[in-house]
């Protein structure tokens, strides 16, 4: 356990959002967001045109490796399991490195990502919420909304981030400069392999990561397996089994809705979870510790059925919706 431990994100997500009525997450309108839209569309256009002009086995391999690394270490471990849910402990330098890699996914700055996640998490646990927050519109409408628009709530609830995170100078710097953080890898890749490396190692990586984040989010709230039900919730998370390796375990979303503070997302037999495998490896060399599992979390009466240990075979009554 070398180095100062990073404790950011220790407040449960449901407690970071302060709201006094359901209408605060239900009443609002969706508006076109120019910077968000231009960012994604620009990356997608560069990836399509530049990628087609420079395609090669080496460039595709660069894309696969770079995308896999930022999704695994950045999005899954850094942004989600550590920053948002604080489901494991590690030295501060490692937490910051993982969060920096999370910025390389190209979704948003760490503080914005944390606020967006907390708002959705809070809203989805209520009996109803705006369809933007629960992926509640048809496929192409939701794609347009999530990739090119923002939700403006009439009276947005207050989101109280933990001061250790909100006031951290490093996270504040990443928040201000998250788009510009793509320049260092772009310059390095250009120096090594020219524009082809930039198109495939930056533009294609961001395009697929951002689009994939939306796509899995849409599927994981509309189609898939249910081990558990969160009673009274506006929407149920669903397990998208075929995407477990592509998402580094993040597609076990029904498990995650039931036990959001768990560092392990693939909880039952046959549920592959690369993020968990890496955490266990880091634990063996002393770089992470206090990995939380469902049994370590406070029991939620609204979750049914209760947790069954990973050693027990997967539920025989898995539902497909």
XYZ file of N, CA and C in Angstrom, residues 75-190:
348
model
N -11.831 4.174 -18.511
C -13.270 4.278 -18.268
C -13.725 3.325 -17.165
N -13.420 2.037 -17.307
C -13.953 1.063 -16.366
C -13.335 1.212 -14.978
N -11.997 1.186 -14.890
C -11.351 1.244 -13.583
C -11.267 2.664 -13.046
N -10.827 3.619 -13.881
C -10.597 4.969 -13.396
C -11.864 5.768 -13.188
N -12.621 6.002 -14.270
C -13.796 6.861 -14.176
C -14.932 6.214 -13.395
N -15.188 4.924 -13.649
C -16.395 4.306 -13.097
C -16.171 3.643 -11.747
N -15.324 2.622 -11.720
C -15.205 1.862 -10.474
C -14.473 2.623 -9.381
N -13.555 3.549 -9.770
C -12.841 4.316 -8.760
C -13.470 5.677 -8.514
N -13.468 6.566 -9.503
C -13.916 7.940 -9.273
C -15.377 8.008 -8.853
N -16.246 7.312 -9.567
C -17.680 7.398 -9.279
C -18.053 6.603 -8.039
N -17.622 5.343 -7.965
C -18.121 4.456 -6.913
C -17.100 4.146 -5.824
N -15.842 4.531 -6.016
C -14.812 4.303 -4.999
C -14.855 2.869 -4.477
N -14.936 1.919 -5.399
C -15.131 0.519 -5.015
C -13.831 -0.191 -4.662
N -12.706 0.520 -4.767
C -11.423 -0.023 -4.329
C -10.536 1.140 -3.921
N -9.481 0.819 -3.180
C -8.522 1.838 -2.758
C -7.177 1.601 -3.455
N -6.447 2.687 -3.675
C -5.148 2.603 -4.340
C -4.362 3.864 -4.025
N -3.058 3.899 -4.330
C -2.296 5.129 -4.121
C -2.864 6.268 -4.958
N -2.674 7.497 -4.482
C -3.221 8.648 -5.182
C -2.677 8.768 -6.601
N -1.390 8.458 -6.780
C -0.810 8.588 -8.116
C -1.492 7.642 -9.099
N -1.852 6.439 -8.622
C -2.499 5.480 -9.515
C -3.934 5.907 -9.818
N -4.652 6.408 -8.803
C -6.017 6.887 -9.042
C -6.019 8.005 -10.074
N -5.077 8.923 -9.954
C -5.024 10.045 -10.891
C -4.633 9.582 -12.291
N -3.742 8.620 -12.375
C -3.371 8.074 -13.681
C -4.586 7.418 -14.335
N -5.342 6.647 -13.571
C -6.520 5.974 -14.120
C -7.573 6.981 -14.562
N -7.782 8.031 -13.772
C -8.756 9.059 -14.152
C -8.278 9.812 -15.389
N -6.966 10.063 -15.488
C -6.439 10.711 -16.693
C -6.715 9.858 -17.923
N -6.509 8.559 -17.812
C -6.815 7.671 -18.927
C -8.311 7.662 -19.224
N -9.133 7.883 -18.198
C -10.567 7.994 -18.418
C -10.924 9.207 -19.256
N -10.196 10.297 -19.075
C -10.398 11.490 -19.902
C -10.075 11.190 -21.362
N -9.126 10.284 -21.597
C -8.744 9.927 -22.956
C -9.859 9.205 -23.712
N -10.884 8.754 -23.018
C -12.037 8.157 -23.693
C -12.744 9.205 -24.546
N -12.726 10.467 -24.105
C -13.304 11.542 -24.894
C -14.744 11.867 -24.590
N -15.247 11.442 -23.426
C -16.641 11.702 -23.082
C -16.844 13.073 -22.453
N -16.018 13.417 -21.473
C -16.171 14.666 -20.732
C -15.031 14.765 -19.736
N -14.988 15.876 -19.013
C -14.050 15.997 -17.908
C -14.496 15.142 -16.747
N -13.609 14.832 -15.799
C -13.967 13.913 -14.708
C -15.081 14.424 -13.816
N -15.114 15.719 -13.524
C -16.155 16.248 -12.646
C -17.504 16.269 -13.351
N -17.520 16.631 -14.632
C -18.768 16.591 -15.398
C -19.281 15.167 -15.525
N -18.370 14.235 -15.784
C -18.766 12.832 -15.900
C -19.364 12.329 -14.590
N -18.763 12.729 -13.483
C -19.254 12.332 -12.170
C -20.645 12.891 -11.918
N -20.859 14.157 -12.247
C -22.180 14.764 -12.052
C -23.232 14.123 -12.955
N -22.866 13.864 -14.221
C -23.808 13.235 -15.137
C -24.214 11.855 -14.636
N -23.230 11.095 -14.188
C -23.512 9.750 -13.687
C -24.415 9.813 -12.465
N -24.107 10.705 -11.528
C -24.889 10.779 -10.296
C -26.327 11.186 -10.565
N -26.526 12.111 -11.493
C -27.884 12.530 -11.827
C -28.669 11.364 -12.414
N -28.081 10.650 -13.366
C -28.761 9.489 -13.957
C -29.033 8.421 -12.902
N -28.040 8.134 -12.091
C -28.177 7.089 -11.085
C -29.306 7.421 -10.124
N -29.346 8.658 -9.674
C -30.394 9.100 -8.767
C -31.763 9.029 -9.435
N -31.856 9.563 -10.663
C -33.137 9.626 -11.357
C -33.684 8.241 -11.663
N -32.820 7.329 -12.064
C -33.271 6.000 -12.455
C -33.780 5.186 -11.277
N -33.404 5.549 -10.068
C -33.894 4.834 -8.892
C -35.289 5.286 -8.476
N -35.726 6.429 -8.979
C -37.045 6.951 -8.631
C -38.130 6.273 -9.472
N -39.404 6.442 -9.111
C -40.482 5.797 -9.880
C -40.592 6.300 -11.313
N -40.114 7.510 -11.592
C -40.188 8.051 -12.941
C -39.104 9.105 -13.086
N -38.686 9.348 -14.326
C -37.717 10.407 -14.603
C -37.812 10.755 -16.088
N -37.134 11.807 -16.488
C -37.175 12.237 -17.886
C -36.619 11.118 -18.778
N -37.229 10.884 -19.947
C -36.749 9.803 -20.828
C -35.296 9.953 -21.243
N -34.764 11.159 -21.261
C -33.342 11.353 -21.566
C -32.477 10.628 -20.537
N -32.905 10.630 -19.287
C -32.113 10.049 -18.197
C -32.241 8.536 -18.118
N -33.236 7.966 -18.801
C -33.409 6.511 -18.731
C -33.361 5.849 -20.111
N -32.836 6.564 -21.102
C -32.782 6.023 -22.465
C -34.168 5.532 -22.884
N -35.158 6.390 -22.692
C -36.538 5.980 -22.861
C -37.191 6.358 -24.174
N -36.401 6.630 -25.195
C -36.945 6.918 -26.512
C -36.409 5.903 -27.517
N -37.030 5.789 -28.711
C -36.545 4.828 -29.712
C -35.067 5.036 -30.046
N -34.478 4.017 -30.630
C -33.034 3.926 -30.878
C -32.441 5.195 -31.472
N -32.948 5.649 -32.628
C -32.330 6.775 -33.316
C -32.608 8.100 -32.615
N -33.748 8.213 -31.944
C -34.016 9.421 -31.173
C -33.055 9.507 -29.999
N -32.880 8.396 -29.302
C -31.969 8.396 -28.165
C -30.534 8.650 -28.614
N -30.154 8.111 -29.771
C -28.804 8.358 -30.293
C -28.575 9.849 -30.520
N -29.540 10.507 -31.141
C -29.418 11.949 -31.389
C -29.348 12.716 -30.069
N -30.233 12.373 -29.163
C -30.257 13.051 -27.865
C -28.921 12.911 -27.138
N -28.446 11.688 -26.996
C -27.280 11.442 -26.147
C -25.969 11.901 -26.776
N -25.868 11.826 -28.109
C -24.615 12.160 -28.782
C -24.531 13.615 -29.219
N -25.675 14.286 -29.328
C -25.661 15.645 -29.868
C -26.423 16.669 -29.035
N -27.042 16.248 -27.961
C -27.899 17.164 -27.200
C -27.626 17.047 -25.699
N -28.158 18.018 -24.964
C -28.128 18.009 -23.503
C -29.539 18.175 -22.965
N -29.745 17.698 -21.756
C -31.020 17.861 -21.067
C -30.951 19.089 -20.165
N -31.935 19.951 -20.286
C -32.046 21.104 -19.395
C -33.254 20.890 -18.493
N -32.993 20.514 -17.257
C -34.071 20.323 -16.296
C -34.594 21.678 -15.847
N -35.905 21.755 -15.636
C -36.519 23.017 -15.222
C -35.978 23.476 -13.875
N -35.824 22.538 -12.953
C -35.258 22.841 -11.633
C -34.293 21.731 -11.269
N -33.085 21.769 -11.785
C -32.146 20.669 -11.556
C -31.789 20.520 -10.082
N -31.670 19.278 -9.614
C -31.274 19.070 -8.218
C -29.804 19.436 -8.010
N -29.467 19.692 -6.794
C -28.081 20.025 -6.447
C -27.289 18.737 -6.290
N -26.099 18.707 -6.875
C -25.217 17.549 -6.769
C -24.007 17.963 -5.947
N -23.878 17.388 -4.760
C -22.828 17.762 -3.816
C -21.669 16.771 -3.908
N -20.675 17.096 -4.729
C -19.513 16.225 -4.854
C -18.652 16.321 -3.601
N -17.969 15.239 -3.319
C -17.056 15.217 -2.186
C -15.964 16.264 -2.380
N -15.699 17.127 -1.395
C -14.682 18.171 -1.550
C -13.321 17.644 -1.981
N -12.943 16.445 -1.502
C -11.648 15.890 -1.877
C -11.527 15.682 -3.376
N -12.657 15.491 -4.047
C -12.668 15.342 -5.501
C -12.912 16.689 -6.176
N -13.974 17.374 -5.766
C -14.362 18.622 -6.423
C -13.289 19.700 -6.322
N -12.517 19.690 -5.236
C -11.504 20.718 -5.021
C -10.101 20.243 -5.359
N -9.975 19.057 -5.901
C -8.655 18.542 -6.271
C -8.121 19.313 -7.476
N -6.960 19.970 -7.372
C -6.438 20.773 -8.491
C -6.215 19.962 -9.765
N -5.798 18.710 -9.620
C -5.549 17.883 -10.798
C -6.852 17.592 -11.530
N -7.906 17.224 -10.808
C -9.199 16.957 -11.442
C -9.800 18.230 -12.022
N -9.616 19.360 -11.342
C -10.105 20.633 -11.879
C -9.398 20.983 -13.184
N -8.096 20.717 -13.238
C -7.326 20.969 -14.461
C -7.823 20.081 -15.605
N -8.039 18.799 -15.318
C -8.568 17.894 -16.341
C -9.951 18.328 -16.793
N -10.759 18.833 -15.861
C -12.100 19.283 -16.201
C -12.045 20.447 -17.188
N -11.121 21.375 -16.968
C -11.010 22.543 -17.844
C -10.421 22.200 -19.201
N -9.592 21.173 -19.251
C -8.782 20.927 -20.452
C -9.028 19.565 -21.074
N -10.174 18.924 -20.800
C -10.322 17.529 -21.197
C -10.243 17.320 -22.703
N -10.740 18.254 -23.494
C -10.597 18.111 -24.947
C -9.143 18.268 -25.364
N -8.453 19.246 -24.772
C -7.039 19.487 -25.114
C -6.146 18.345 -24.681
N -6.606 17.493 -23.765
C -5.788 16.367 -23.323
C -5.581 15.334 -24.428
N -6.312 15.472 -25.532
C -6.077 14.578 -26.670
C -4.854 15.014 -27.483
N -4.374 16.240 -27.265
C -3.234 16.732 -28.047
C -1.928 16.009 -27.743
N -1.551 15.774 -26.472
C -0.282 15.072 -26.219
C -0.186 13.717 -26.910
N -1.190 12.818 -26.766
C -1.078 11.555 -27.502
C -1.103 11.744 -29.010
N -1.874 12.749 -29.489
C -1.928 12.995 -30.933
C -0.563 13.420 -31.469
N 0.123 14.308 -30.747
C 1.445 14.762 -31.178
C 2.463 13.625 -31.127
N 2.377 12.814 -30.089
C 3.286 11.675 -29.983
C 3.054 10.684 -31.112
N 1.797 10.374 -31.374
C 1.486 9.422 -32.444
C 1.873 9.974 -33.808
N 1.685 11.278 -34.006
C 2.091 11.886 -35.280
C 3.594 11.786 -35.465
